[in-house]
PDB file of C-alpha atoms in Angstrom:
ATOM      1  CA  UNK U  28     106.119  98.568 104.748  1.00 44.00           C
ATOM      2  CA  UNK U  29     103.661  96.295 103.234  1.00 50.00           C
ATOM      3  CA  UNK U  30     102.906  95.429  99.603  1.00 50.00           C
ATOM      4  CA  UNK U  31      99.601  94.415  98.648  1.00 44.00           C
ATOM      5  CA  UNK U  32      97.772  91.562  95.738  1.00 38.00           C
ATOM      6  CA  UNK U  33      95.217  92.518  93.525  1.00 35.00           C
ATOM      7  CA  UNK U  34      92.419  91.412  96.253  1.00 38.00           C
ATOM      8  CA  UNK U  35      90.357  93.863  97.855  1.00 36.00           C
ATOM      9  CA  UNK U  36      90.848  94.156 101.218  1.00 41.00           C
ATOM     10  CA  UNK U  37      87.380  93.118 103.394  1.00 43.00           C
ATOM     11  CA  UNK U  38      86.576  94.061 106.779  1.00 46.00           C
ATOM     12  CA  UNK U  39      84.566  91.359 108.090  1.00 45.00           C
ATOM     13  CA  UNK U  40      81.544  92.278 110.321  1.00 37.00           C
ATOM     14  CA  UNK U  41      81.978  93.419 113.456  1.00 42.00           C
ATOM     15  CA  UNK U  42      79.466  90.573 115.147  1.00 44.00           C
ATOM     16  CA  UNK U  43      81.977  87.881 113.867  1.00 61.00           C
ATOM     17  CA  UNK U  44      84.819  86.553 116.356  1.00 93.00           C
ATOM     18  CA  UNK U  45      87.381  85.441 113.803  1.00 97.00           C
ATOM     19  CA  UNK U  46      88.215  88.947 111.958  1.00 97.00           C
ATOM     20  CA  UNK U  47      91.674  87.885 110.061  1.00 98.00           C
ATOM     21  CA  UNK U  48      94.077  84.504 109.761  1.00 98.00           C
ATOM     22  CA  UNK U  49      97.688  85.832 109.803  1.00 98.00           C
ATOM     23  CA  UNK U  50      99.931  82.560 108.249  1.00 98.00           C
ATOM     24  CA  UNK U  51     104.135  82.708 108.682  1.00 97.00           C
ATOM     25  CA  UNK U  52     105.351  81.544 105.335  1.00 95.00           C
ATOM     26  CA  UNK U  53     108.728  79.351 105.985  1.00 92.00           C
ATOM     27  CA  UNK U  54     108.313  76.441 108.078  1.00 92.00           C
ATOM     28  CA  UNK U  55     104.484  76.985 108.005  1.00 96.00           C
ATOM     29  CA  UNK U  56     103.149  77.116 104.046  1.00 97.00           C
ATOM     30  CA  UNK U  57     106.270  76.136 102.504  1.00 94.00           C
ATOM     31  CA  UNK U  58     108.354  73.125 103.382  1.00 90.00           C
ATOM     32  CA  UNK U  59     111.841  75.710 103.078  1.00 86.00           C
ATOM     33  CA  UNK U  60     113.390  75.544 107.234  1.00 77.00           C
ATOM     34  CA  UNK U  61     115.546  73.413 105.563  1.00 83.00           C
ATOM     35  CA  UNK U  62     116.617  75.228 102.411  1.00 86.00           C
ATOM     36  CA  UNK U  63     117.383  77.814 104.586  1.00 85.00           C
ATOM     37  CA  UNK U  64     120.174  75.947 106.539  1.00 89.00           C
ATOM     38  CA  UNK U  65     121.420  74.436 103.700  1.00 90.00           C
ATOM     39  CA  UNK U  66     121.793  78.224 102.215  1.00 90.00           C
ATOM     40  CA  UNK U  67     123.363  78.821 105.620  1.00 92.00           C
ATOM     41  CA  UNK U  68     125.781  75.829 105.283  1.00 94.00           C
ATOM     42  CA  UNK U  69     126.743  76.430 101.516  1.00 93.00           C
ATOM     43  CA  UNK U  70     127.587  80.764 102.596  1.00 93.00           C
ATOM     44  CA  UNK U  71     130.101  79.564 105.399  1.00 96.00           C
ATOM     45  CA  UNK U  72     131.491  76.687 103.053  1.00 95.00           C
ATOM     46  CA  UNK U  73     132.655  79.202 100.554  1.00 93.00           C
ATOM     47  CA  UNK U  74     133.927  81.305 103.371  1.00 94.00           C
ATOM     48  CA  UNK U  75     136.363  78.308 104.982  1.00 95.00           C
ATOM     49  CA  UNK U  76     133.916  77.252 107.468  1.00 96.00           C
ATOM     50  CA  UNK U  77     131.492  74.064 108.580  1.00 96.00           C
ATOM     51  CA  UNK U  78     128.299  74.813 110.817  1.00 96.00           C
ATOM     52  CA  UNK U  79     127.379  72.723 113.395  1.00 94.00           C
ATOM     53  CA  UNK U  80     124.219  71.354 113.583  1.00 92.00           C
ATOM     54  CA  UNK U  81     123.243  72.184 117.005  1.00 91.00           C
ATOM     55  CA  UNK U  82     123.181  76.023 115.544  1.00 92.00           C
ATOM     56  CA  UNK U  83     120.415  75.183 113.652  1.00 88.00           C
ATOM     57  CA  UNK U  84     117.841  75.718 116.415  1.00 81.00           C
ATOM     58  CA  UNK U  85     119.435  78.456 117.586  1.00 82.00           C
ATOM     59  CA  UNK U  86     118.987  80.592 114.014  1.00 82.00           C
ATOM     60  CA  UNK U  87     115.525  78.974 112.905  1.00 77.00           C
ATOM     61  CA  UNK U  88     112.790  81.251 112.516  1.00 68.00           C
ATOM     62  CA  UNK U  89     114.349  84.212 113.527  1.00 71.00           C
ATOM     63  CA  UNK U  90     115.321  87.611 111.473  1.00 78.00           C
ATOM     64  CA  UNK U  91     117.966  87.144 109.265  1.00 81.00           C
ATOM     65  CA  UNK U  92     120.079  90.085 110.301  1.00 86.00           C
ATOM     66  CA  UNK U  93     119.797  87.994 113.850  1.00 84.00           C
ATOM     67  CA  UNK U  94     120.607  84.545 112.428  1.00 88.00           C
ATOM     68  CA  UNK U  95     123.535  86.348 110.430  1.00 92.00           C
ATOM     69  CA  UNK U  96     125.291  88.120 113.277  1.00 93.00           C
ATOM     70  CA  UNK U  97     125.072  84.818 115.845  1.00 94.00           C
ATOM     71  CA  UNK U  98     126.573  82.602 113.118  1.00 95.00           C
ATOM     72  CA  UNK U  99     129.919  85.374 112.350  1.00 96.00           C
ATOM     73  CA  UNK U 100     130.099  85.181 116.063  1.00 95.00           C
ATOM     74  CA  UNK U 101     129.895  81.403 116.496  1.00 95.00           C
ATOM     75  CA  UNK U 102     132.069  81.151 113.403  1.00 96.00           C
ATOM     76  CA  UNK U 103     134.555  84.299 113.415  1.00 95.00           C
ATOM     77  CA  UNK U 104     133.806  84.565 109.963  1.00 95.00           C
ATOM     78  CA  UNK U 105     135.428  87.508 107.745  1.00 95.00           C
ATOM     79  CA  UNK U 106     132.437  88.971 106.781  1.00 95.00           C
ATOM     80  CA  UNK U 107     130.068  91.499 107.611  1.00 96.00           C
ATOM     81  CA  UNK U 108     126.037  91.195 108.879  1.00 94.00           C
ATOM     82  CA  UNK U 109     125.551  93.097 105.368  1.00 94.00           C
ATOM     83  CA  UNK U 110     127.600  90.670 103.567  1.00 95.00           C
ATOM     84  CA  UNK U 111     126.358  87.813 104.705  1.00 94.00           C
ATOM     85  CA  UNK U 112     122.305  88.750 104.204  1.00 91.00           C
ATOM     86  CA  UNK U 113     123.464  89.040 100.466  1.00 92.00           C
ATOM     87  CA  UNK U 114     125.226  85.629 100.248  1.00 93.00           C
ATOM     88  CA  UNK U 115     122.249  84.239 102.086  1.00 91.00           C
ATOM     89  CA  UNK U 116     119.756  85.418  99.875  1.00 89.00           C
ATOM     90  CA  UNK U 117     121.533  84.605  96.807  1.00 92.00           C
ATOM     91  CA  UNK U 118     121.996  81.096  97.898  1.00 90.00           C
ATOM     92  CA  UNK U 119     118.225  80.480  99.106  1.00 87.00           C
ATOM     93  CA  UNK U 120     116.578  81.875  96.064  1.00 89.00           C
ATOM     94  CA  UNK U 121     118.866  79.693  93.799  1.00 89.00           C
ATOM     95  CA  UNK U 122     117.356  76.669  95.776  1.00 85.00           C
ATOM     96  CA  UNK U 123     113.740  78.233  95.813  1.00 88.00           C
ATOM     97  CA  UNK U 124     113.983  78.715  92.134  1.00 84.00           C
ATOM     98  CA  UNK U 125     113.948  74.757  91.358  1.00 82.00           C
ATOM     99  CA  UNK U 126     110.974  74.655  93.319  1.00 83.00           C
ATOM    100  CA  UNK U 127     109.060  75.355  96.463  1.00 90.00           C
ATOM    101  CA  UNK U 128     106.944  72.062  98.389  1.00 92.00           C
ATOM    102  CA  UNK U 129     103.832  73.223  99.988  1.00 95.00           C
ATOM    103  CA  UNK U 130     103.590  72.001 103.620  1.00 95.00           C
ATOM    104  CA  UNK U 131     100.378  69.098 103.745  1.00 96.00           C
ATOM    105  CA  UNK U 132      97.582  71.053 104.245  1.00 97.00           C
ATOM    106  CA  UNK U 133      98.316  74.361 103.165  1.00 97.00           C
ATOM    107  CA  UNK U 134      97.009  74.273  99.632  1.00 96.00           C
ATOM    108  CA  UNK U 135      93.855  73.088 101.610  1.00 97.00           C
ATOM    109  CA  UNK U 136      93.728  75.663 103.576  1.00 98.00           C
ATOM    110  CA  UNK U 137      94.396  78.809 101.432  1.00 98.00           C
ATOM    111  CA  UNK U 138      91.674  77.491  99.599  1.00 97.00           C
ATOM    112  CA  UNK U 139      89.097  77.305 102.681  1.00 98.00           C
ATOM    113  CA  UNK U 140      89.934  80.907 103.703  1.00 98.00           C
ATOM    114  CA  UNK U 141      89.659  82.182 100.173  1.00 97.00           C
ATOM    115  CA  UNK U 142      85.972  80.504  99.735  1.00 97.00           C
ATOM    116  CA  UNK U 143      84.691  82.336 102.760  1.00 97.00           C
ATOM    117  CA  UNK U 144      86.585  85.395 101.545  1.00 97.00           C
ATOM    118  CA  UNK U 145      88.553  85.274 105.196  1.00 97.00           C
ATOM    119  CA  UNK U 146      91.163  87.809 104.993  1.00 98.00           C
ATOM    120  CA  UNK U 147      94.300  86.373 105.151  1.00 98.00           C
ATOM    121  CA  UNK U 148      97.510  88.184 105.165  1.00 98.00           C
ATOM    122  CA  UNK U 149     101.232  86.475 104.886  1.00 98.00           C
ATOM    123  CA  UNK U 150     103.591  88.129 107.492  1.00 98.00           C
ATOM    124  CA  UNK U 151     107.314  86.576 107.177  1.00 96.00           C
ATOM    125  CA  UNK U 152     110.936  87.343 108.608  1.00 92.00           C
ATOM    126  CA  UNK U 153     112.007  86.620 105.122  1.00 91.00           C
ATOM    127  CA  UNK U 154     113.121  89.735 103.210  1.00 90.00           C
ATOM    128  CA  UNK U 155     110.688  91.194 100.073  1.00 94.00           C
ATOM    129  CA  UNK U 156     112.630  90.052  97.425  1.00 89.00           C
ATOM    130  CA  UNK U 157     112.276  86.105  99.018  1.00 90.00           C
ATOM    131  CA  UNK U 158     108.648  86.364  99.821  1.00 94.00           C
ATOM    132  CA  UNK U 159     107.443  87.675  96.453  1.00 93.00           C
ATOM    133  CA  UNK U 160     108.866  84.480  94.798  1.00 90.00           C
ATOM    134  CA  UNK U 161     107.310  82.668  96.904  1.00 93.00           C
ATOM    135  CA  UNK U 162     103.885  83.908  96.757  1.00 94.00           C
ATOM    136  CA  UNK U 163     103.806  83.192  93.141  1.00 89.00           C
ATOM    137  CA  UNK U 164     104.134  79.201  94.178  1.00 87.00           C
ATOM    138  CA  UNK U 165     101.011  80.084  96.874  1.00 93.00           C
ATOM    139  CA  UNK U 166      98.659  81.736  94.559  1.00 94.00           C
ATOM    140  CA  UNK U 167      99.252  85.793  95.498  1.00 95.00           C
ATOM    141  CA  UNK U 168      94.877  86.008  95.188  1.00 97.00           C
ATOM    142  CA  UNK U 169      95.203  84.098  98.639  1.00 97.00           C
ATOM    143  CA  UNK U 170      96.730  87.113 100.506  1.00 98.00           C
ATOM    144  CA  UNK U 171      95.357  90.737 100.942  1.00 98.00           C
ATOM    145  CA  UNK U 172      98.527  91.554 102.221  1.00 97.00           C
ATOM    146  CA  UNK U 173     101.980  90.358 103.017  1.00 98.00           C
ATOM    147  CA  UNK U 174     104.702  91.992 105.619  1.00 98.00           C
ATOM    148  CA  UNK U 175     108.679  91.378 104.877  1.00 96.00           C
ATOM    149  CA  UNK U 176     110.883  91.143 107.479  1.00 93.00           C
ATOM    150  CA  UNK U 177     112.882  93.939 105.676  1.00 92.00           C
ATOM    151  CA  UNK U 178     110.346  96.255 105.673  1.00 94.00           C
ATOM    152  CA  UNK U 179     109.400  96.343 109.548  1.00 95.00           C
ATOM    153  CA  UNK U 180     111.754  98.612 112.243  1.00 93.00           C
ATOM    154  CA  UNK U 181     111.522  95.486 114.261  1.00 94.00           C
ATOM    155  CA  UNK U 182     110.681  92.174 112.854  1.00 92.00           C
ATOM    156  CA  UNK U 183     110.074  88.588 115.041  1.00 93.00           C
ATOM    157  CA  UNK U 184     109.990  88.166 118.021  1.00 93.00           C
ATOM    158  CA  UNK U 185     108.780  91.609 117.972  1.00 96.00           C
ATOM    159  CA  UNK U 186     105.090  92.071 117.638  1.00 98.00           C
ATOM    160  CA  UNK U 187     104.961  94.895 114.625  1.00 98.00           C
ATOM    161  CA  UNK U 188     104.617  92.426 111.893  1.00 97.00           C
ATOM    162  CA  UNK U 189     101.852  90.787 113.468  1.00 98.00           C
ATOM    163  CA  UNK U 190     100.199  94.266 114.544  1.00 98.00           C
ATOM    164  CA  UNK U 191     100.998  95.856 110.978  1.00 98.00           C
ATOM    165  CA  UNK U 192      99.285  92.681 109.428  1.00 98.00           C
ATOM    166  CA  UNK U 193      96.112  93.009 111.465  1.00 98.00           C
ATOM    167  CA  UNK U 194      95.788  96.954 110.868  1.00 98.00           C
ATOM    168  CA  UNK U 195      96.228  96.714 107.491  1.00 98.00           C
ATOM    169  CA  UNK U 196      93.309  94.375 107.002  1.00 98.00           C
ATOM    170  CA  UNK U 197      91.188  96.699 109.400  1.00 97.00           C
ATOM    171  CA  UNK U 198      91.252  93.463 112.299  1.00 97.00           C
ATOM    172  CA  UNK U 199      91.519  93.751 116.169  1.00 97.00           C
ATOM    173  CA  UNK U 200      94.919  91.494 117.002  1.00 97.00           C
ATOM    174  CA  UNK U 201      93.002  90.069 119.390  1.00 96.00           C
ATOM    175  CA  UNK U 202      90.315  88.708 116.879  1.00 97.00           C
ATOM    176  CA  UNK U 203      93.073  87.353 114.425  1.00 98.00           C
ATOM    177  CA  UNK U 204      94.056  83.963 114.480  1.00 97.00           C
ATOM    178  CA  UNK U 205      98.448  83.327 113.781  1.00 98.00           C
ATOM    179  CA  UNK U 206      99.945  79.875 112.274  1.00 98.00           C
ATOM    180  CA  UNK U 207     103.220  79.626 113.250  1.00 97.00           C
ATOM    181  CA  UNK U 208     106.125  76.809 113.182  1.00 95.00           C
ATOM    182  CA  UNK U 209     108.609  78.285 115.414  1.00 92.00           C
ATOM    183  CA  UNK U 210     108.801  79.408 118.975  1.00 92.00           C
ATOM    184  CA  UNK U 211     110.129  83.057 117.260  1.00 92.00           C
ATOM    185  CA  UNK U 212     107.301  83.494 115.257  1.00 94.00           C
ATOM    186  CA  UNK U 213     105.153  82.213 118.174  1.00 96.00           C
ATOM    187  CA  UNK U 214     106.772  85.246 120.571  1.00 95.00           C
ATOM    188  CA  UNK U 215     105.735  87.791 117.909  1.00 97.00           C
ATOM    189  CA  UNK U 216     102.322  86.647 117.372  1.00 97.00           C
ATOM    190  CA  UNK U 217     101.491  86.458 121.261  1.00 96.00           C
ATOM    191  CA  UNK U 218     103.324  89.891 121.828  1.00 97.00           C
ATOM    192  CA  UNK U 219     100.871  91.271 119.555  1.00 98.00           C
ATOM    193  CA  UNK U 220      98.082  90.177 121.191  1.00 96.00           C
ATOM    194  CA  UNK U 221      96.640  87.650 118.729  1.00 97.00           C
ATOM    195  CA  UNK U 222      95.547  84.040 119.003  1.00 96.00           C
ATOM    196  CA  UNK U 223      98.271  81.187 118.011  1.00 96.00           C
ATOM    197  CA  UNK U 224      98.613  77.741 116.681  1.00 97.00           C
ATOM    198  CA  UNK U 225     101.594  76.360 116.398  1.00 97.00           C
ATOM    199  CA  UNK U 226     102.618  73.585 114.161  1.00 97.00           C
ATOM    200  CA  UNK U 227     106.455  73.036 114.628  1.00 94.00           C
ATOM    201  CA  UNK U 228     108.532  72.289 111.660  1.00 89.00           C
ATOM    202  CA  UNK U 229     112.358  72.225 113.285  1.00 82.00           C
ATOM    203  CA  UNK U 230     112.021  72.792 117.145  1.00 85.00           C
ATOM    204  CA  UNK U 231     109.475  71.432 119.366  1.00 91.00           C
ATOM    205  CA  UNK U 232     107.960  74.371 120.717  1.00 93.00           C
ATOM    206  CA  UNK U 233     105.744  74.072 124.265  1.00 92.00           C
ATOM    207  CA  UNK U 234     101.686  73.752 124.587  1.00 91.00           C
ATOM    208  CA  UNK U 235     101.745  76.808 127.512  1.00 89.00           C
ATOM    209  CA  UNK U 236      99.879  79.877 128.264  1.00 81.00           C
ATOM    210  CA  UNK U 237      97.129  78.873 126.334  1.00 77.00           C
ATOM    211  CA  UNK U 238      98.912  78.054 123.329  1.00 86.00           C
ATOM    212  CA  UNK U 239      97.483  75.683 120.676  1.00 95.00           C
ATOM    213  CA  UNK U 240     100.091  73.202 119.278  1.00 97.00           C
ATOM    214  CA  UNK U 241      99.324  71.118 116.385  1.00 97.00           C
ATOM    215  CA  UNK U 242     101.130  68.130 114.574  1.00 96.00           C
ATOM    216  CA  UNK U 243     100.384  69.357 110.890  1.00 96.00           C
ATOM    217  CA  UNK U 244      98.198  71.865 109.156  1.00 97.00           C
ATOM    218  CA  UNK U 245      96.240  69.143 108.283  1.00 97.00           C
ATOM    219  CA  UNK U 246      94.873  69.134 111.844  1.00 97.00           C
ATOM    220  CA  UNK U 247      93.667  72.926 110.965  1.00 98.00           C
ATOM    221  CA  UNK U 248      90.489  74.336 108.997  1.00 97.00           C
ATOM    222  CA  UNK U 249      88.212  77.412 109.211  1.00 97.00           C
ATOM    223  CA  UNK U 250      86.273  75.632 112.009  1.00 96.00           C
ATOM    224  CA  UNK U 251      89.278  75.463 113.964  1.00 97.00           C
ATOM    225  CA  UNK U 252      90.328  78.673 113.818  1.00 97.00           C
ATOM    226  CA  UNK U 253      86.845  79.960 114.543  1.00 96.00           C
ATOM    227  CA  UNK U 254      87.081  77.695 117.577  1.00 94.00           C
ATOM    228  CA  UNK U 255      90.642  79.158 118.590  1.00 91.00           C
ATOM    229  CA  UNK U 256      88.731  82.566 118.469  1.00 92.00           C
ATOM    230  CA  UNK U 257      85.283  82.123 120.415  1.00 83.00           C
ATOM    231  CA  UNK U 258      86.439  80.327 123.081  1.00 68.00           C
ATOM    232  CA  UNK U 259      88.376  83.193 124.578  1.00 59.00           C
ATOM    233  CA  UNK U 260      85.847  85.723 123.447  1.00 55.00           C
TER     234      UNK U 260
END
């Protein structure tokens, strides 16, 4: 379900609060929300049809099989769920392949966690063959582990990613701290018990339950995430 980087994977100590950082990929490292819809928009173009930007919200952040099947609905497109997660794909990584921006801050923070050999893990919706091009723009030695959204029973808002992620790196969920950018994401990462900061990218997402909402991973560092950690500990 998983697929692992040449970096050895570290239990920390038991004594320390923060065990693991789990980090969403689209949205949250990458600046790509966007190429996303416009993969979205191009698909249904070539099909005979225009999307309307108030769907946007509605599919952001969610599994792609679940994005899929609400736009053929909204749509009453020809084509199947199957279909469509191929035309998707094909149209995103053509767009990812002239580039991926980093989202301000991340480079920063990859870094941080990698000096004080925090294990970090990637855990993203996105299907395997979309993640592993995208690692290569992230540095792959950042991640011990990454989970695909096509490789889970039950991806977001579902908690296994979250709870695979933290296994695999030997972490309690509840010791882990989650970046997220959308309230989907956000669902997962709470269901499974672990500590979240959100730093919205499309939709506005709420500052409730507890929930730490940020304007920009530049607002977040190791400290922080220590911080998010002990104080409910």
């Amino acid at each position: 379900m998983t697929s692992t980087v040449p970096t050895a994977i570290t239990r920390v100590a038991d004594g320390s609060a923060l065990q693991a950082v789990l980090l969403d990929m689209d949205g949250t490292l990458v600046d790509t929300e966007g190429f996303w819809w416009d993969a979205e928009r191009e698909a249904f173009a070539a099909l005979g049809h225009v999307l309307d930007e108030s769907w946007r919200d509605v599919v952001v952040g969610g599994p792609m099989t679940r994005s899929a099947a609400f736009l053929i609905e909204a749509t009453g497109a020809d084509v199947t769920v199957a279909e469509l997660t191929v035309l998707l794909n094909d149209h995103f990584e053509a767009r990812i392949s002239r580039g991926v921006p980093l989202m301000p801050g991340a480079a920063r923070l990859l870094g941080e966690l990698a000096a004080h050999r925090i294990p970090t893990a990637l855990v993203s919706a996105s299907h395997r063959r979309i993640i592993d091009k995208i690692v290569h723009s992230l540095g792959p030695e950042h991640f011990a582990l990454t989970v695909a959204g096509d490789e889970v029973a039950r991806t977001k808002p579902h908690p296994d990613p979250y709870l695979i992620a933290a296994r695999g790196l030997g972490a309690d969920p509840a010791r882990c701290a989650v970046v997220e950018d959308t309230a989907t994401g956000v669902a997962a990462a709470e269901a499974a018990g672990c500590r979240v900061v959100a730093v919205p990218s499309v939709a506005p997402i709420p500052a409730i339950g507890g929930r730490t909402v940020v304007g920009s991973l530049e607002e977040v560092d190791l400290a922080f995430l220590r911080a998010l950690i002990t104080r409910v500990n």
